[in-house]
Short mmCIF file of C-alpha atoms and ligand atoms in Angstrom, two decimals:
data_model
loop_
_atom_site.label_atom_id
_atom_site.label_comp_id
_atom_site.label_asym_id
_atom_site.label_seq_id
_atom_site.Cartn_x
_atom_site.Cartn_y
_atom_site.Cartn_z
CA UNK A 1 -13.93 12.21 -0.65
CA UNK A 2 -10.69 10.89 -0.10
CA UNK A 3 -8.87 9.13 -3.36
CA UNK A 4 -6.02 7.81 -4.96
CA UNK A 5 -3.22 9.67 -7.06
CA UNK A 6 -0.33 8.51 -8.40
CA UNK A 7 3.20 10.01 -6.84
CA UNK A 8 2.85 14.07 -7.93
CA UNK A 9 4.33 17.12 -7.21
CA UNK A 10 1.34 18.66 -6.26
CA UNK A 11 1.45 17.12 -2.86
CA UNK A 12 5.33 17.31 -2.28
CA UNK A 13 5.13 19.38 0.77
CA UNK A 14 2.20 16.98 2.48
CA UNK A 15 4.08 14.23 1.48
CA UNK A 16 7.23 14.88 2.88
CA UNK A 17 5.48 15.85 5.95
CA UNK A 18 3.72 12.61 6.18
CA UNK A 19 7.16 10.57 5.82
CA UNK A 20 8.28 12.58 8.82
CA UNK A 21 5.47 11.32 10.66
CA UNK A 22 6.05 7.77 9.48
CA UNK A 23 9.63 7.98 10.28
CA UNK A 24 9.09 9.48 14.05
CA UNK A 25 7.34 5.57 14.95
CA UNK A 26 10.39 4.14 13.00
CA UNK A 27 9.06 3.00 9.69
CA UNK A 28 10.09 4.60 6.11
CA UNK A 29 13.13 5.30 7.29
CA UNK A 30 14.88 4.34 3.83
CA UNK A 31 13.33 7.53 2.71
CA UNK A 32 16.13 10.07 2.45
CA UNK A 33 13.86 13.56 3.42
CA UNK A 34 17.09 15.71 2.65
CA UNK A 35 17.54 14.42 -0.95
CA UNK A 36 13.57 13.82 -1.73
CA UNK A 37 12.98 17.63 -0.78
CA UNK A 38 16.09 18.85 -3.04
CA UNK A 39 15.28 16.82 -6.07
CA UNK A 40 11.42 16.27 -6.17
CA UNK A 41 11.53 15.20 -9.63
CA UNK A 42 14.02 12.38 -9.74
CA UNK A 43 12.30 11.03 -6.79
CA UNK A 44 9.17 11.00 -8.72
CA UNK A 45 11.20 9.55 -12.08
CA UNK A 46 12.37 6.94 -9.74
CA UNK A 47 8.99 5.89 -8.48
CA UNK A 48 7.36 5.76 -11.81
CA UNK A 49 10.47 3.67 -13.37
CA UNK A 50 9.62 0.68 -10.31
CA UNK A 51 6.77 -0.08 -12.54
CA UNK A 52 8.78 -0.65 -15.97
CA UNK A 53 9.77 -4.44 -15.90
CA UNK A 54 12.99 -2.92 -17.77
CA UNK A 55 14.03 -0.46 -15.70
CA UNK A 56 13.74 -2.58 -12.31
CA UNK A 57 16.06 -5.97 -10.94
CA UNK A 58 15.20 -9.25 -11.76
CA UNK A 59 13.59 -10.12 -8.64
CA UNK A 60 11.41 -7.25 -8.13
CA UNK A 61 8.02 -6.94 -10.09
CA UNK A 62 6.65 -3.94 -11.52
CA UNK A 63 4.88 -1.68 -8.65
CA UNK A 64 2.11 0.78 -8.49
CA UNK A 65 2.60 3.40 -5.73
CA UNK A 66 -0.02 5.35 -4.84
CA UNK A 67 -0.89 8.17 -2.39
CA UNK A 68 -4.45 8.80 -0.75
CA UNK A 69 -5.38 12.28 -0.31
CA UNK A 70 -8.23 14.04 1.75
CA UNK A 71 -8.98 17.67 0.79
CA UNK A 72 -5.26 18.05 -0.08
CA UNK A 73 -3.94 16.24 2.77
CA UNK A 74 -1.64 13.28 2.22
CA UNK A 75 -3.32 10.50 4.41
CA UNK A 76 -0.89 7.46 3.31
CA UNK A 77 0.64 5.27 0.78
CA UNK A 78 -0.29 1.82 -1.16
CA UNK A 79 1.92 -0.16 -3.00
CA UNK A 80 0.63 -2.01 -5.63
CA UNK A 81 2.17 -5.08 -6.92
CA UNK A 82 1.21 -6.08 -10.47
CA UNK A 83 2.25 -9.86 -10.29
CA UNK A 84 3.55 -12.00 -7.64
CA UNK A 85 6.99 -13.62 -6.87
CA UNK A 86 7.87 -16.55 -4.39
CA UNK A 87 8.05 -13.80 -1.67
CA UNK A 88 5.00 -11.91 -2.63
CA UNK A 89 3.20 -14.90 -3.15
CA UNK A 90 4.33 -16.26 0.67
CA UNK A 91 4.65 -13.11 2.42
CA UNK A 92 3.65 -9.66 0.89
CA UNK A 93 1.23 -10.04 -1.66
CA UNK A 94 -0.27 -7.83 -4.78
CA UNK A 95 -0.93 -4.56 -2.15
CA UNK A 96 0.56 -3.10 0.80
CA UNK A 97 -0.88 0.17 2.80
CA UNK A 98 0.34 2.22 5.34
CA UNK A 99 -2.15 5.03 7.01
CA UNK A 100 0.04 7.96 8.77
CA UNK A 101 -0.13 7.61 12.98
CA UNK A 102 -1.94 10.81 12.84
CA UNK A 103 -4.83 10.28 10.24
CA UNK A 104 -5.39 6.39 11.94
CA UNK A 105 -8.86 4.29 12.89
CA UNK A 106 -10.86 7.17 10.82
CA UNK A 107 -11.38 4.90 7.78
CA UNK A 108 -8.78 5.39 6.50
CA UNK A 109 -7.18 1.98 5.87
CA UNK A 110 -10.23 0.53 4.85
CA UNK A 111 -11.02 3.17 2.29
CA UNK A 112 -7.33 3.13 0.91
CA UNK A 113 -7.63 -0.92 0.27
CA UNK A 114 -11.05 -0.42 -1.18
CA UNK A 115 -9.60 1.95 -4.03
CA UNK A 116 -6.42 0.02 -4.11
CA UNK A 117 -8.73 -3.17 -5.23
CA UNK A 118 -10.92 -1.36 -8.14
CA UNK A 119 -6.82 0.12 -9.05
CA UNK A 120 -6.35 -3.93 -8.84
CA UNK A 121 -9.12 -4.35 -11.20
CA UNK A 122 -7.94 -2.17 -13.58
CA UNK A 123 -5.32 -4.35 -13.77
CA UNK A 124 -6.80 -7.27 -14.90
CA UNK A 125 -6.20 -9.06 -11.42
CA UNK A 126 -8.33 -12.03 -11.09
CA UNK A 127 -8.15 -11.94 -7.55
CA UNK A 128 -5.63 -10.20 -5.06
CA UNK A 129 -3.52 -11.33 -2.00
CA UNK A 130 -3.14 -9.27 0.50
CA UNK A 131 -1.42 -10.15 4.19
CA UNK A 132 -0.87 -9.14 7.26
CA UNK A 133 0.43 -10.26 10.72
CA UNK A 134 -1.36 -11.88 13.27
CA UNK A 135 -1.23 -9.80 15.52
CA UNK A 136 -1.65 -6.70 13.06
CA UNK A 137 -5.86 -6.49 14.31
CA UNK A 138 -6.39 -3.06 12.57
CA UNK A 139 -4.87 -4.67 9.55
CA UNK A 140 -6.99 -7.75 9.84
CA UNK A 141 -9.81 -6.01 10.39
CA UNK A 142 -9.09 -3.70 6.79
CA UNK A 143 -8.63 -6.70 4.85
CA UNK A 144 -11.51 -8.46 6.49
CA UNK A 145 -13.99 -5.38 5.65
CA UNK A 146 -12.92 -5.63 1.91
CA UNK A 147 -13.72 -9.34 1.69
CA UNK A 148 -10.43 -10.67 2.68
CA UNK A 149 -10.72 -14.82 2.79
CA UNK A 150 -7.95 -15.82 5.02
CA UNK A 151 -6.55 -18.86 2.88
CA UNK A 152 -3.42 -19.90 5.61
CA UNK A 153 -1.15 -18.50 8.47
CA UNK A 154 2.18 -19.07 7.58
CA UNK A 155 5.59 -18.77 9.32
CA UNK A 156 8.05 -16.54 8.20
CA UNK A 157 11.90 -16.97 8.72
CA UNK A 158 13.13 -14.66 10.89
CA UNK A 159 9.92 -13.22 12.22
CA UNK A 160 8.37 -13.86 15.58
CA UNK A 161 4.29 -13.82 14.57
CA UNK A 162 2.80 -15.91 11.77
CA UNK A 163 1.43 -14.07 8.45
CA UNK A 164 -1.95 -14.11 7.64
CA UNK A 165 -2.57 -14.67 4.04
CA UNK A 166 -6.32 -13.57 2.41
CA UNK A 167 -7.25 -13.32 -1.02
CA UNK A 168 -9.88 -11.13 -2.29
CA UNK A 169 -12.22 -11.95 -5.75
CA UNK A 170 -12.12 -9.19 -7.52
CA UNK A 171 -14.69 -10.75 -9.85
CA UNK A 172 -16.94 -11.44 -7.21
CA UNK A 173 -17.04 -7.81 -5.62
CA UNK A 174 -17.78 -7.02 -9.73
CA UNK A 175 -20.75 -9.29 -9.64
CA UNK A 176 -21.73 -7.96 -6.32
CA UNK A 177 -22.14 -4.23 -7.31
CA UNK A 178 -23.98 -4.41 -10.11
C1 COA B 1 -3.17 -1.08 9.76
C2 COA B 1 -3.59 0.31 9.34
C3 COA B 1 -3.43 0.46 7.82
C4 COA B 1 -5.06 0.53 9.71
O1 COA B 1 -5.46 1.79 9.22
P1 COA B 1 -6.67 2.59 9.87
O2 COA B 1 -6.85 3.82 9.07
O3 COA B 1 -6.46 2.75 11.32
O4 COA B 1 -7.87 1.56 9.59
P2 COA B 1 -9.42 1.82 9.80
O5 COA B 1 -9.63 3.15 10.46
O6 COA B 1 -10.11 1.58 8.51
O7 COA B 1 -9.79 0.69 10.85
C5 COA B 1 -10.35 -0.57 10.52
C6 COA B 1 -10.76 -1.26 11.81
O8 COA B 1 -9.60 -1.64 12.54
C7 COA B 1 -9.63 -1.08 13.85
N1 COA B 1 -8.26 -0.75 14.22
C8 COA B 1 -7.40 0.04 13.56
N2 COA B 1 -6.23 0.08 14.19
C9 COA B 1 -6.36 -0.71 15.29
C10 COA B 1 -5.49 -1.07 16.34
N3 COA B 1 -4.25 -0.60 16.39
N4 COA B 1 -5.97 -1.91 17.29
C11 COA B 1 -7.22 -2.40 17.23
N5 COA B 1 -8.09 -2.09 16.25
C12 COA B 1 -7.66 -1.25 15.29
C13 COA B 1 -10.50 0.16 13.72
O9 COA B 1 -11.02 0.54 14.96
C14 COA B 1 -11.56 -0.38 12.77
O10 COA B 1 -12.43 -1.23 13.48
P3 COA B 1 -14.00 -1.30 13.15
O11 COA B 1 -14.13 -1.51 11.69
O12 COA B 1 -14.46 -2.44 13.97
O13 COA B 1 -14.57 0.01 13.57
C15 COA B 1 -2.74 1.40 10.06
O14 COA B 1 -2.78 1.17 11.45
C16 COA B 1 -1.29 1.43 9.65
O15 COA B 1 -0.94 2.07 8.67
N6 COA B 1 -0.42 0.74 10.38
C17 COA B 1 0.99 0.67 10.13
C18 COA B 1 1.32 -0.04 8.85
C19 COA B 1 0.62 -1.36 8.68
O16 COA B 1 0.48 -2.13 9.62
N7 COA B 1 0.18 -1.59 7.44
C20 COA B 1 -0.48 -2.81 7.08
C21 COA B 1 0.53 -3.82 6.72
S1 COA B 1 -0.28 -5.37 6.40
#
């Protein structure tokens, strides 16, 4: 059963291998492999501290990253934010989720929203945003599964497709499973 665990070094070397694989389509490339792999532990430090409101800028909100892991595989990341800004609350949202190209359109993404909601929850959350692009289908499709209800597609400056923007009850899905 796949799950959630927060950032650990447990799962260094999967992780690191994962962020290869995400950085050979082009995306978390502001991961630095060299210095992540030489100093595990401040990486880790530095991941925890994003969700002190102390320890981060003042336009940044306190953040949740997670990892999902099958068997002891690193699968992908989710990001979850614990209150919204002006850009979160137009563009980005309370979670964001990435699957790694090779572990894609297993589950996966569904599954890693689905625990990042009860994580949501836990919170206290209400209700969470989550978007995606238009023409982001496998995302769509994720947030749809979990009960996404698209509120608005929005344009955002500087990008070329709109943003679809759903919000999920999380009171609702409470009522619903018991
Ligand atoms: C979007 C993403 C998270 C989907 O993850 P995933 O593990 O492939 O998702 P699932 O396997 O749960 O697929 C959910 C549905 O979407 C479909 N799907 C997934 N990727 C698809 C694609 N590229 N094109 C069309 N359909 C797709 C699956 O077939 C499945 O359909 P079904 O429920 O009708 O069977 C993953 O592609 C990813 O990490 N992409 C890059 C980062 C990203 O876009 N993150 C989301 C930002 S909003």
């Amino acid at each position: 059963m796949p799950f959630l665990t927060e950032p650990c070094a447990e799962y260094k070397e999967q992780f690191i291998e994962g962020i290869r694989e995400f950085q050979r389509e082009g995306k978390q490339l502001h991961y630095d492999i060299q210095r992540i792999s030489t100093d595990f532990e401040a990486f880790l430090r530095a991941t925890r501290e994003q969700q002190e409101h102390v320890r981060i800028g003042p336009n940044r909100v306190p953040t949740t990253e997670m990892w999902l892991i099958d068997g002891d595989e690193y699968i992908g990341y989710l990001a979850l934010r614990h209150e919204l800004n002006d850009f979160l609350l137009k563009v980005a949202g309370h979670i964001g989720y990435m699957i790694r190209p090779s572990k894609r359109r297993l589950g996966y993404g569904t599954e890693i929203l689905r625990l990042g909601l009860e994580q949501a929850k836990k919170l206290g959350l209400p209700r969470a945003l989550v978007t995606c692009d238009e023409n982001n289908i496998g995302s769509k499709k994720v947030i749809e599964h979990n009960g996404g209800k698209l509120e608005n597609a929005v344009e955002v400056e500087g990008a070329t497709v709109r943003k679809l923007r759903y919000w999920i009850d999380l009171m609702e899905q409470e009522n619903q499973t018991t």
